Every structure is written in structure tokens, then in C-alpha cells.
Coordinates of C-alpha atoms (C1' of nucleotides) in Angstrom, one line a residue:
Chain A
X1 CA 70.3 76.6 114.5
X2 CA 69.1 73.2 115.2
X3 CA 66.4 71.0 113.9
X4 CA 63.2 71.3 115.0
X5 CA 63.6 67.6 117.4
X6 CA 61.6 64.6 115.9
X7 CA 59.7 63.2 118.7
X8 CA 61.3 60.4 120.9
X9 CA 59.2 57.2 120.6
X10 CA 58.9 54.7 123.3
X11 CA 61.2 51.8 121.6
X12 CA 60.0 49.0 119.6
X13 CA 57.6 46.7 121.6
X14 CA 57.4 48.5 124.6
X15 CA 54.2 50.4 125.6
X16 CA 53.9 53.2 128.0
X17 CA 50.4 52.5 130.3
X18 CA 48.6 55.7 131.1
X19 CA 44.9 56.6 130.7
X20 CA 42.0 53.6 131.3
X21 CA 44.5 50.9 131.0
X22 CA 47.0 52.3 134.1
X23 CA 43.6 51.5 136.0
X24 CA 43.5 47.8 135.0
X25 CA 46.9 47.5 135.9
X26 CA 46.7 49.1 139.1
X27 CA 44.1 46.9 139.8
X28 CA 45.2 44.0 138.7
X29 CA 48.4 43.8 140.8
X30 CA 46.2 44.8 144.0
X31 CA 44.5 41.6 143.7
X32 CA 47.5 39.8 142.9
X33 CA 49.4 41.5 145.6
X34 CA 46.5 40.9 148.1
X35 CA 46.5 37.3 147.4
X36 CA 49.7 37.1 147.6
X37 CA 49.5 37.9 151.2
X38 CA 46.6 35.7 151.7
X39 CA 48.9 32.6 150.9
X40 CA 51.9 33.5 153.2
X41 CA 53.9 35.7 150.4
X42 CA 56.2 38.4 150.6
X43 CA 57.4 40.6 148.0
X44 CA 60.7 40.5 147.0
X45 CA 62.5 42.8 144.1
X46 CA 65.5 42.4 142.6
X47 CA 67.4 44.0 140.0
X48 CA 66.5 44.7 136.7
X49 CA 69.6 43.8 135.3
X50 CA 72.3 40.7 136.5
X51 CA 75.3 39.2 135.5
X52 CA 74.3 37.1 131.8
X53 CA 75.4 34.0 134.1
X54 CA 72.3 34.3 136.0
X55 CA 70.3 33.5 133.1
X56 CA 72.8 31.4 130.8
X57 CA 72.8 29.0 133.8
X58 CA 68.7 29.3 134.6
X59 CA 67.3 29.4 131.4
X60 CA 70.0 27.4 129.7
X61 CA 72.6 28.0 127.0
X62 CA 70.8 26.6 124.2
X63 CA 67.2 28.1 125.0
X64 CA 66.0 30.9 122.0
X65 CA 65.5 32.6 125.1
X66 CA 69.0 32.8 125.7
X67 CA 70.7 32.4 122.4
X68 CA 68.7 35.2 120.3
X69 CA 66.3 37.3 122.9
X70 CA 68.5 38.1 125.4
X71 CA 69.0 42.0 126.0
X72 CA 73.0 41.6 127.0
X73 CA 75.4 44.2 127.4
X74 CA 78.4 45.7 128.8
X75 CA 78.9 48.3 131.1
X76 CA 81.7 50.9 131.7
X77 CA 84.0 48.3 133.3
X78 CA 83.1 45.8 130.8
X79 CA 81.1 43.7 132.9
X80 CA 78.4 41.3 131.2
X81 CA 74.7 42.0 132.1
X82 CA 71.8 41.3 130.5
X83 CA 68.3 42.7 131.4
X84 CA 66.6 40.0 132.3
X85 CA 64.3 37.6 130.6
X86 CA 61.9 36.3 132.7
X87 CA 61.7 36.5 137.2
X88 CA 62.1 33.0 138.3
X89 CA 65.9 33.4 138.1
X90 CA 66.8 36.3 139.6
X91 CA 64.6 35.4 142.6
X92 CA 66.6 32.2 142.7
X93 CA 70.1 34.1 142.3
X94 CA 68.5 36.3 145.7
X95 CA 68.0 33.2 147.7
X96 CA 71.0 31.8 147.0
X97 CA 72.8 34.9 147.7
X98 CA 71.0 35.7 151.1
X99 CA 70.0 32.2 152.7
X100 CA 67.1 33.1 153.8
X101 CA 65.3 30.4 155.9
X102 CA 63.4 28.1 154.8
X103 CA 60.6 27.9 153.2
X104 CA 60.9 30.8 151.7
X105 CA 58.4 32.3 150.1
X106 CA 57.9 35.2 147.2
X107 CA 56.2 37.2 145.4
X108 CA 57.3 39.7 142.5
X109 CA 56.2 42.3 139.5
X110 CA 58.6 42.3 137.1
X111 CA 59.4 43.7 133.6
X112 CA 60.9 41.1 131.4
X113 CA 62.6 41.7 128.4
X114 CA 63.1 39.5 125.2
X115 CA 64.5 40.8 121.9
X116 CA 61.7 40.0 119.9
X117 CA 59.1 40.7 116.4
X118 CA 56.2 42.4 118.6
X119 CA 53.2 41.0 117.7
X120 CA 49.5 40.6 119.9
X121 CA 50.8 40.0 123.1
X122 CA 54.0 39.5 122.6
X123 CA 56.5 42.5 123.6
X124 CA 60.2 43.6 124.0
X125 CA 59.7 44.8 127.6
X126 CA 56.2 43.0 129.2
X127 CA 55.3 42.5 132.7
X128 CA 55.4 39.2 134.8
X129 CA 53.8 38.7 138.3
X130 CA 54.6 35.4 139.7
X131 CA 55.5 33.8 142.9
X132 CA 58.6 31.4 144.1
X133 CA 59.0 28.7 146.8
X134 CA 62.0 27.6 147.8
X135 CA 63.6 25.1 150.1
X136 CA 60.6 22.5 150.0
X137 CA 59.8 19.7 147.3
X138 CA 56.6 19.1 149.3
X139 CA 53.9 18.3 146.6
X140 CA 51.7 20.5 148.5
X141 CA 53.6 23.2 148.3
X142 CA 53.0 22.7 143.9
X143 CA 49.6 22.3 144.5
X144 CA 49.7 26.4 146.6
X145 CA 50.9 27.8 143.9
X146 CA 49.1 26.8 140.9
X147 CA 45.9 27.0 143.7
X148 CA 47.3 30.7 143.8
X149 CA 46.9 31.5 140.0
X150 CA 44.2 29.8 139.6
X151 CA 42.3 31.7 141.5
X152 CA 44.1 35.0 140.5
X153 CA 42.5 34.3 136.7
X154 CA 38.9 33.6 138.6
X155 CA 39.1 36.2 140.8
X156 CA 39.9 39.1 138.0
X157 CA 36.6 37.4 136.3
X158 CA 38.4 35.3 133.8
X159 CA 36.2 32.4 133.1
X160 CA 37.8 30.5 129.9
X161 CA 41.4 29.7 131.2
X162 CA 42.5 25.9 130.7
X163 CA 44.8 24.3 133.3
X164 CA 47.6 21.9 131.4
X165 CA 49.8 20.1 133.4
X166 CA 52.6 17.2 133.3
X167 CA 55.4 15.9 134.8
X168 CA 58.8 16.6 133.2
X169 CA 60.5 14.0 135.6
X170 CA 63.9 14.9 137.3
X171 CA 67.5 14.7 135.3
X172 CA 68.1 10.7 135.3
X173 CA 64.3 9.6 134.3
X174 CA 64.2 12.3 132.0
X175 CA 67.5 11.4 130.1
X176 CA 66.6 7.8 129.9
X177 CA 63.2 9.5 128.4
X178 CA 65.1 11.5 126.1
X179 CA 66.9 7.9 124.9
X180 CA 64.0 6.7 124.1
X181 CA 62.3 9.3 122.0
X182 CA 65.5 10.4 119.6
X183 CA 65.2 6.8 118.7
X184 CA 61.3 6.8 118.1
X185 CA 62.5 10.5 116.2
X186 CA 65.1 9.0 114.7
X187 CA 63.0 6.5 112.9
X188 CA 60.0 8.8 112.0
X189 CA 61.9 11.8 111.2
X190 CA 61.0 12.2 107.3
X191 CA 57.4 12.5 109.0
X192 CA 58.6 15.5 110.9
X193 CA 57.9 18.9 110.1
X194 CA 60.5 20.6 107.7
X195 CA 62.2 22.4 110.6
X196 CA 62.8 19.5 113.3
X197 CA 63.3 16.8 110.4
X198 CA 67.0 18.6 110.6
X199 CA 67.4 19.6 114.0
X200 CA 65.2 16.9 116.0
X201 CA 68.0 15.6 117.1
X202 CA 69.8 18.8 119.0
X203 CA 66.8 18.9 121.2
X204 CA 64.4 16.4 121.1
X205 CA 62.2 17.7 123.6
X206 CA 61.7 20.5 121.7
X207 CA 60.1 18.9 118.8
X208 CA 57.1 18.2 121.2
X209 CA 56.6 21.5 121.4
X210 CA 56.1 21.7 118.0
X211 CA 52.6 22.8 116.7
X212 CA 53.0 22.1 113.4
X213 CA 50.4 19.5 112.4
X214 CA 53.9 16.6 111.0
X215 CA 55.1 16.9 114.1
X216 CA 52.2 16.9 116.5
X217 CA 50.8 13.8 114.8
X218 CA 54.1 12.2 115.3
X219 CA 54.9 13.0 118.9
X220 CA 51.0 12.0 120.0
X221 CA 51.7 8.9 118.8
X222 CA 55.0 8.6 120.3
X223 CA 56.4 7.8 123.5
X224 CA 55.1 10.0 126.6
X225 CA 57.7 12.0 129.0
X226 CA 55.1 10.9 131.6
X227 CA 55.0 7.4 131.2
X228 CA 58.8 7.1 131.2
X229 CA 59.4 8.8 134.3
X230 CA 60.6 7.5 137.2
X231 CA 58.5 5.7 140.5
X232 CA 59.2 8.6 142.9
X233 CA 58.4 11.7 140.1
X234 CA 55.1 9.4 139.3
X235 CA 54.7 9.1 142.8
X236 CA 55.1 13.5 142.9
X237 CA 53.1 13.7 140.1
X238 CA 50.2 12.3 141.5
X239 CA 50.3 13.7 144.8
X240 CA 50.2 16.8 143.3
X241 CA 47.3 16.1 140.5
X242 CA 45.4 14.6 143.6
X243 CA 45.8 17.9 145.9
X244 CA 44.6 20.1 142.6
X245 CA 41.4 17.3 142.4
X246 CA 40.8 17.5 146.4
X247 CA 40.6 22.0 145.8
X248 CA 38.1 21.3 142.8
X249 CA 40.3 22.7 140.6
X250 CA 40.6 21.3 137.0
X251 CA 43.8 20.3 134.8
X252 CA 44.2 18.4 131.7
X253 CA 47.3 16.2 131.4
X254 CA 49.2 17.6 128.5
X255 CA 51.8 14.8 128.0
X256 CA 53.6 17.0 125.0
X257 CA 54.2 20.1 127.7
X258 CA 57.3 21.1 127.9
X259 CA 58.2 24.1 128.6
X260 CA 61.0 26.8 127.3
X261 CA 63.5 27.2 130.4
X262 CA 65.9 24.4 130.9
X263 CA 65.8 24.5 134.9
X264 CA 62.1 23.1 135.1
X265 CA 61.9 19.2 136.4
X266 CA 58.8 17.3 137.7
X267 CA 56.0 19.4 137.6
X268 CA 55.2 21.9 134.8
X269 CA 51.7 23.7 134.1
X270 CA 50.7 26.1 132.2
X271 CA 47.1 27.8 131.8
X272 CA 45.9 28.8 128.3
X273 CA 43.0 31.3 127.8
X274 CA 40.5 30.1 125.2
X275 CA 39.1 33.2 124.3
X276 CA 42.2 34.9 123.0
X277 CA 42.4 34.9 119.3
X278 CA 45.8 35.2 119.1
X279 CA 48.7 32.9 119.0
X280 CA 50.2 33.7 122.4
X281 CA 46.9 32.3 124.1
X282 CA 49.5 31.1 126.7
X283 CA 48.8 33.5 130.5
X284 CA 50.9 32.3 132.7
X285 CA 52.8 29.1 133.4
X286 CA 55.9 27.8 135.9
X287 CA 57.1 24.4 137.1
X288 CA 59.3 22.5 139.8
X289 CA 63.2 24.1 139.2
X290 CA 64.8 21.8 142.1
X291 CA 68.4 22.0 140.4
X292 CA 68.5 25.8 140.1
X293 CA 69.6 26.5 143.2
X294 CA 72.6 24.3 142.5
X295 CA 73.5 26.0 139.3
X296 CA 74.0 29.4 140.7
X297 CA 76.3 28.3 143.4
X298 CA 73.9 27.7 146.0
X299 CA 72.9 24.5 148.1
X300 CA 70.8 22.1 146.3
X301 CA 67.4 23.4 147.2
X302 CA 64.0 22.6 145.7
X303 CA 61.6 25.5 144.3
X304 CA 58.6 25.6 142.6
X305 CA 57.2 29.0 140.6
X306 CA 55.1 30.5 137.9
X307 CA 54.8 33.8 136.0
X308 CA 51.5 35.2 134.6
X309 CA 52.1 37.8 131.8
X310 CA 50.3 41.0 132.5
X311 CA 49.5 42.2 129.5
X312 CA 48.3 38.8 128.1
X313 CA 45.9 38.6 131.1
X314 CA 44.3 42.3 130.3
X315 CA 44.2 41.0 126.6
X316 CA 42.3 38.0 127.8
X317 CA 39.9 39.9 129.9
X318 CA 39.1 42.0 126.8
X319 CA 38.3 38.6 124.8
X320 CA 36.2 37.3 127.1
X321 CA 34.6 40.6 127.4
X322 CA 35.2 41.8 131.0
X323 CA 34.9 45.1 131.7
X324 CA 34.5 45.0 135.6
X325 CA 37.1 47.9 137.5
X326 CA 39.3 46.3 139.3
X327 CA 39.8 48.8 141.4
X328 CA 37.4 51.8 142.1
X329 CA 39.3 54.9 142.4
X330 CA 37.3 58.2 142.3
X331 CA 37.9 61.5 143.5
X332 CA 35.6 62.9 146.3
X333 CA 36.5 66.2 146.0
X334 CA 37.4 68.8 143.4
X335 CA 37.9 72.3 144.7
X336 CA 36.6 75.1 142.2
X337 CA 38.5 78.4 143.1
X338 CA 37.6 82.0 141.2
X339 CA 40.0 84.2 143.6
X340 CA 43.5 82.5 143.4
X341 CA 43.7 83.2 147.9
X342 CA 46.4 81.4 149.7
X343 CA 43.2 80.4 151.8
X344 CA 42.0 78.0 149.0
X345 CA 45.6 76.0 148.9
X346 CA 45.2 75.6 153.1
X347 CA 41.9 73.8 152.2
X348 CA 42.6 71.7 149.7
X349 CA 45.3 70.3 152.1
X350 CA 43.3 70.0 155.0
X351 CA 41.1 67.9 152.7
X352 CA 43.6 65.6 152.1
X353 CA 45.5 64.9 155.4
X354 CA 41.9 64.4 156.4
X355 CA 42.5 60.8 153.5
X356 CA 39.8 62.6 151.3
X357 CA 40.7 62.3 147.9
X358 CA 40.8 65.6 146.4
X359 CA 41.7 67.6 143.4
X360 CA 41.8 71.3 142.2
X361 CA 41.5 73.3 139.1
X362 CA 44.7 75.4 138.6
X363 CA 45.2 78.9 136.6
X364 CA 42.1 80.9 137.5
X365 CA 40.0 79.7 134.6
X366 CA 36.6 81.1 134.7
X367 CA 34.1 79.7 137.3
X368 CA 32.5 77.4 134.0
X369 CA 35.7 76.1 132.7
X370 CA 36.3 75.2 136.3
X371 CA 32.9 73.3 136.7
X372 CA 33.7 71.5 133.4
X373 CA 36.7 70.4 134.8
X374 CA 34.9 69.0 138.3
X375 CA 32.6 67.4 136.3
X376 CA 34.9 65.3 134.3
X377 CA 36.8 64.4 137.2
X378 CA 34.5 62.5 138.6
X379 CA 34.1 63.9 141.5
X380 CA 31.4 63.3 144.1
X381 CA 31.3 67.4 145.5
X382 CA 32.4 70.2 144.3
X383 CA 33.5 73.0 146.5
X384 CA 33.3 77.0 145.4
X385 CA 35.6 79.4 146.6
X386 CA 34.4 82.9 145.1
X387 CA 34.8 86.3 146.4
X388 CA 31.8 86.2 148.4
X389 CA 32.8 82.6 150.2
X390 CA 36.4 84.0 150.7
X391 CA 34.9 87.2 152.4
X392 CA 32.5 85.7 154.7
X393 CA 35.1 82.5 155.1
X394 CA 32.8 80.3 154.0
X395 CA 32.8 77.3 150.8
X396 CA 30.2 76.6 149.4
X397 CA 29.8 72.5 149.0
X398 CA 27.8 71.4 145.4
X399 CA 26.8 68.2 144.6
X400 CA 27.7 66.8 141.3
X401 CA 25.6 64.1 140.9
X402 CA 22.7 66.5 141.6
X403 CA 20.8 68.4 138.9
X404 CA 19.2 71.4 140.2
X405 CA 22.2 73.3 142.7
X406 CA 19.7 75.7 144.2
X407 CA 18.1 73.0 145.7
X408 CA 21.4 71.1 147.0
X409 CA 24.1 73.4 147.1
X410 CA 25.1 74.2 150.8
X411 CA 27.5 77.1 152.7
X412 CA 29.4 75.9 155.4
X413 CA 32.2 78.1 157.5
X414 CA 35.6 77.3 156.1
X415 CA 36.7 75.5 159.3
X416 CA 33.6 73.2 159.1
X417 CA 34.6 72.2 155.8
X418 CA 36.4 68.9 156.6
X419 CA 33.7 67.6 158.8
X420 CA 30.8 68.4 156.4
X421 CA 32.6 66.7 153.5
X422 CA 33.4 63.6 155.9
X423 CA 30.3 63.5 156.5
X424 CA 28.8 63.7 153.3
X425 CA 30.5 61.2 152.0
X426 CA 29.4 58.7 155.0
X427 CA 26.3 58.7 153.6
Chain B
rG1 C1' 65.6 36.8 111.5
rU2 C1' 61.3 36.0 107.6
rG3 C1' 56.5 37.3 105.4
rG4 C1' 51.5 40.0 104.9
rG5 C1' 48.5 44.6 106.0
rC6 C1' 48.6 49.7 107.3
rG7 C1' 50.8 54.9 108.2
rU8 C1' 45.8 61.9 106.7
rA9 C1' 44.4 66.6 113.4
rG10 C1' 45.2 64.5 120.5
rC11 C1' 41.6 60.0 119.2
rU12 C1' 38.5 57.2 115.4
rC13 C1' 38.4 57.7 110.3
rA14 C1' 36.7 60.2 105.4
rG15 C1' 39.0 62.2 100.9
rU16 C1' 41.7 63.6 96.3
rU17 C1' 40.6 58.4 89.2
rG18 C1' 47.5 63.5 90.5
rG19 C1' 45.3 69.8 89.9
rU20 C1' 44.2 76.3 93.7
rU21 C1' 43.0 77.7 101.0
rA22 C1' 43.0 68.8 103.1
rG23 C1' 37.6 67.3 105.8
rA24 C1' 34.0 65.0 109.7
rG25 C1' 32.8 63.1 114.5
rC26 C1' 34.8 63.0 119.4
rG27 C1' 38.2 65.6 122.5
rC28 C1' 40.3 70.5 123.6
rC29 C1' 39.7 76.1 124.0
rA30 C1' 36.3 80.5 124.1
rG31 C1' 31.4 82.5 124.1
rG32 C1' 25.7 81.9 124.6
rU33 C1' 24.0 89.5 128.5
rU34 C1' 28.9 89.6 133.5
rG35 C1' 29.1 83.3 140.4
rU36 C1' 27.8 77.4 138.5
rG37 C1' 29.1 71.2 135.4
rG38 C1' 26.8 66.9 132.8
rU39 C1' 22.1 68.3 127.3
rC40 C1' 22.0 72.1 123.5
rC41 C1' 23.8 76.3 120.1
rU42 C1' 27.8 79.4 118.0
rG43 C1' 32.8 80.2 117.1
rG44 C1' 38.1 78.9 117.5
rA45 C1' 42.9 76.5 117.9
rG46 C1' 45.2 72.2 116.0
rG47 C1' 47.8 68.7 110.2
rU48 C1' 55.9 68.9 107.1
rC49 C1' 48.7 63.9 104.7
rG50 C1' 55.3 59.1 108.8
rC51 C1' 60.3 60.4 106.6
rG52 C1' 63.7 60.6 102.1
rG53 C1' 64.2 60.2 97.0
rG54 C1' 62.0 59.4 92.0
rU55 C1' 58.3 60.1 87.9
rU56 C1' 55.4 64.6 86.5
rC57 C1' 54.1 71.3 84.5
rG58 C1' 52.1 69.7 89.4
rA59 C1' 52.4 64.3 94.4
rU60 C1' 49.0 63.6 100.4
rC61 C1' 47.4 60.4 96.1
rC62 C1' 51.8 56.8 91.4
rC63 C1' 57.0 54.2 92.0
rC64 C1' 61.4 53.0 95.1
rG65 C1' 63.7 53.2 99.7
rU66 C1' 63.4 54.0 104.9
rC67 C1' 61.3 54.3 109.7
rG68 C1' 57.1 53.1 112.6
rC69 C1' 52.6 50.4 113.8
rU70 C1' 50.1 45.8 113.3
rC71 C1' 49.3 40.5 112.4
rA72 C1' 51.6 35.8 111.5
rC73 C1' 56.0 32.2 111.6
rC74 C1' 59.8 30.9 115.4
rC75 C1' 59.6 31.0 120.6
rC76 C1' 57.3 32.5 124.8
rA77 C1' 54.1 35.6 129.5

RNA sequence: GUGGGCGUAGCUCAGUUGGUUAGAGCGCCAGGUUGUGGUCCUGGAGGUCGCGGGUUCGAUCCCCGUCGCUCACCCCA
């Protein structure tokens, strides 16, 4: 009747984690989770999806982010979402929404989505954990955070990650800034690179973004966002390169950073991992958004952020060749049953209510097959339930690691079981 | 959106200068004298050779298209 179904694919650019890798990952967001605890965080989700004003207003109108990766769509009532792009503003929209007090602090894993050509570390749906502050402009408060992911990257063994950092300035120094470098453009512009010698002009901050080797000999000799700013952004600036210098922790001015989102004033950072030999080198990155608030209806309120890409990090860790677990996670049990008795199911629970980790073969395979399958699960003990065991309500208790069984293998009564195992696995 | 490379078993890949039943290793399953795993031995299952069309007596191989993967540009995590 029908055609036989091709198989579904997960879409373009998305990945489905499973295997090894779901490991890393679970590992890696218990480290980030546990230190965000350690710095006075609390987690904090919001929806996938918000109103497209969320983000037009955050990320800004004439971001790519906004005007060509956006996932947008309309519902059933014709309502205009989009999934969103990246955490810091839907955290934002959440504050403003709930007024929470002050200074509020949060942490978040996030998918993000961007309609994009997938390429090494670059995806349609990839994962962001970052934190927020909001409701402080305290310099200390920038130092936290980027203190936070720095030693995130350290403390998953990443070695070779680079700390850039620079001051953006707030609205007024930065368009008096702005002034001045569309005139410096303006009069170098046939040395530009073919794209911004048309557009330079639109956005002139985005033409120090520019790697192309025109442009980035241009801008390095042109006039610097951070020598423009004003006395009490300098003044931020340095409080906040001072703090990061008083924690040993280095950073490298980068005078040309400036960074994709629109909302981001005085202080932006991002950290770059050497070893990755791709293009998107870039692991995580956030800034100073003290006009956000403001743009999605709330009181002005100060906040400060960053995101680290998941996926980027794990590609990282493989460059620099890291191969630590993150996590140990191991079975300690795998229960090996030849007679298919209720009995066996009663132990297997009591196992685990007693927190031992345990597992079971299923569909009476033979008592080899079984083994094979205890064996690969990496099990510490194995216990045997055979006709014998079940008649004299006993297991018998093996230990995998060991060679020779005769030597090692023990019978214990059925309701000695838990204790034994606890025991055994003291040691 | 643009360009390059690639698409053969679950995985990593051979292979056919176009010619009968398409291979290996790993993995999986079953055995190795009837209760025991990690080594070893034997056997087995598993493939529309991405999909569609064209050329040809004949295509997995050549050509075109398409989809997918991948890398790069742009931009970003």
C-alpha cells in the first residue's frame, strides 16, 4: 500500500548526542552547574521560543543575527515567535517581567538556534551555558563573571584559551567614537576590503570586525573605540582590567572587539581557543548590556553576561587533546538471571532504592550471552540468579574485574544481598 | 546565500579501467560436549553501493540533477 518510509533525519545542522559524547556533556554542565553554585547562581529557564520583539529589540534590527538567522514563525493565532538565537535576552525579557530583587543572579543551558551553512562548530540548533547579572554596574560584578568562565575552561582541562577584552563605551561616547571612525573610513575606504569598501558606512563598527587582511590593516591603524571613550567608561574599564590582574587572570586588550549583538556597552570579552583549527575558534564571549533592560519595557537596569558554546568547548577539548571524563559514571551492579522468577525483579529494585547503580540483562538469553553483556557494561559485580540460587534463595555475587571466579565468586542469602554488595563496594 | 570535497553493511573503509552471487576489520548474533564474561576458534545475520534520470547490450563505477554530510566565505557560541 504504502512506501516502505525513508528514514527521518535529524534536520540540517542539528546533532542528536548519545553514546561517549552524552558523557562529555553530562559532564560538562555538572561542572558548569556546580560552579555556578559556587559563585551565588541560580538556574533559571525560559522558553524556547518568545515573541520576535524579544530579540529584534536585544540583538538589534540590523544584526545578521536578526536579519537572515533568525528561526521566526507564526503560530495558530498568528502570533510572531522566533526560536531564539542566543540566552542573554530571554533572561533579560524574565527579569524584566518578574522584578526580581536585585542583584539578581543566573545561570542557564540553552539551545540556540541560527539559520545557518553548518560547518565545524558552527550549527542550526547548538548549546549555550552562560550566566546573567542584573541590577548592578559594579565593575566587580564584570570581573565575577568572566572569573567564572575562566575558570570553567581551566577547570574542564582546557589549557590554550586566550582572554580578549575591551571596552565598547556607553551610547554617547560611543557615537561620538562612531563620528570619528566613518570619517577615518570615509577617507581610506578604496583601502577597504571589497565588501565594507560599499557598505562601511551602514555600520562602521562592523568593519572592525572584519578579518580580511584590507580592512584589518586599516582599522589597526585607525582610531581605537577605547581611546575615544568617555572618563567614567575608562574609569570602568580599568577597574575591571585591574580586578581580572588582582585574580591572576590574563587578558589581552583587543581594541577591534566588537561584538555581534547590538545591546553590549562598556565591557566586552571574549575567549578564543588556540588549538582549534577551525574558523569558529571563538568559546564563549558576553559583555556589559546596561540598556537592555530599558528596551524590553523594563526599568533601566544594568547586566552583565556571557555564553560559552558547548559544542565548541568539546571541540576544543579534542584539539588540545583532552580526554579526561568529566564525570565518572559506572554501573556497580549488573544482575545476570537464567530463570526469568519474579524474585530476580524484587532484587534488582532493592539494589537500587539501596542508590546502587544497577542494571539487568532482559529476555532470558543464555547464561554466556548474559555474562557478555555484564562485562561490557562495565560493571564492578555481577550477580547470578540460576535455578540452583533461586532454590536455595541465594545469588551468587562475581567479580568482574577478577580472572579466575572459583577463587572469588561468593553465595550469599538473597536477603543479605544489599548489605554484601554495599559492602563490597566500600572497599 | 556562495564555493570546494565526499556519499559502498551499525561503525571505519576496500573494490569494480562498466561485465555473473559487492568485500575486510570492528560491532552484533549463535556455537566451541549441556551454570560463567574480558583472549582465542568456527559459523551466521546485516547492503535499493544516498535518491532520480541519462548514456550503454549491461551502471555501484561514466554524465546530469537532487538530497545529505563535510570544509570554507559571511557571521557567530
Amino acid at each position: 500500500m504504502s512506501e516502505p518510509a525513508a528514514p527521518f533525519k535529524a534536520p540540517i545542522g542539528t546533532h542528536d548526542v548519545l553514546g561517549p559524547a552524552s558523557a562529555s556533556w553530562e559532564g560538562l554542565v555538572t561542572v558548569f552547574a556546580q560552579s555556578a553554585y559556587r559563585y551565588g547562581f541560580s538556574l533559571v529557564m525560559t522558553p524556547i521560543f518568545e515573541d520576535v520583539g524579544v530579540f529584534l529589540r536585544g540583538i538589534g534590527e540590523e544584526s545578521d543575527v536578526f536579519k537572515k538567522e533568525m528561526y521566526v514563525f507564526e503560530d495558530r493565532s498568528e502570533r510572531r515567535y522566533a526560536l531564539r538565537p542566543e540566552g542573554t535576552a530571554s533572561i533579560v525579557r524574565a527579569f524584566v517581567q518578574h522584578r526580581p530583587t536585585t542583584p539578581w543572579k543566573a545561570w542557564y543551558l540553552t539551545p540556540a538556534f541560527r539559520y545557518e551553512r553548518p560547518q565545524k562548530g558552527r550549527y542550526r540548533q547548538h548549546y549555550q551555558l552562560g550566566v546573567e547579572v542584573l541590577g548592578t554596574d559594579d565593575p566587580a560584578v564584570d570581573v565575577e563573571v568572566i572569573a567564572l568562565a575562566h575558570g570553567f575552561y581551566r577547570s574542564i582541562g582546557l589549557r590554550q584559551v586566550r582572554l580578549l577584552i575591551n571596552s565598547m563605551g556607553h551610547d554617547v561616547c560611543r557615537a561620538t567614537y562612531v563620528k570619528v571612525l566613518r570619517k577615518y573610513l570615509k577617507a581610506n575606504q578604496d583601502h577597504l576590503c571589497d565588501e565594507h569598501r560599499e557598505i562601511w558606512r551602514e555600520n562602521p563598527l562592523r568593519v572592525l570586525d572584519c578579518k580580511r587582511a584590507p580592512c584589518v590593516k586599516v582599522t589597526s591603524e585607525g582610531p581605537m573605540l577605547i581611546d575615544h571613550i568617555c572618563d567614567d567608561c575608562r574609569a570602568h574599564f580599568d577597574r575591571v582590567v585591574a580586578g581580572l590582574e588582582a585574580l591572576g587572570i590574563e587578558s589581552a586588550l583587543s581594541p577591534r572587539l566588537v561584538r555581534g549583538f547590538d545591546y553590549y556597552n562598556r565591557t566586552t570579552f571574549e575567549f578564543i581557543a588556540d588549538a582549534f583549527d577551525s574558523a569558529q575558534n571563538s568559546i564563549g564571549g558576553g559583555g556589559r548590556y546596561d540598556k537592555l533592560a530599558e528596551e524590553l519595557g523594563g526599568k533601566p537596569t544594568s547586566g552583565v553576561g556571557f555564553g560559552i558554546g558547548v559544542e565548541r568547548v568539546l571541540l576544543a577539548r579534542a584539539a588540545e587533546g583532552i580526554d579526561t571524563e568529566l564525570l565518572k559514571r559506572s554501573l556497580d551492579v549488573f544482575v545476570v538471571d537464567t530463570t526469568g522468577d519474579a524474585t530476580v525483579s524484587v532484587l534488582v529494585e532493592r539494589l537500587r532504592e539501596a542508590g546502587i547503580a544497577t542494571d539487568r540483562a532482559y529476555d532470558q538469553r543464555s547464561l554466556k550471552a548474559q555474562m557478555k553483556v555484564a562485562d561490557k557494561s562495565g560493571a564492578r559485580w555481577a550477580v547470578l540468579v540460576g535455578p540452583e540460587e533461586l532454590a536455595a534463595v541465594e545469588v551468587t555475587i562475581r567479580d568482574l574485574r577478577s580472572q579466575d571466579f572459583e577463587q572469588t565468586q561468593l553465595r550469599v542469602a538473597q536477603s543479605e544481598l544489599v548489605s554484601t554488595v554495599a559492602n563490597l563496594l566500600t572497599k
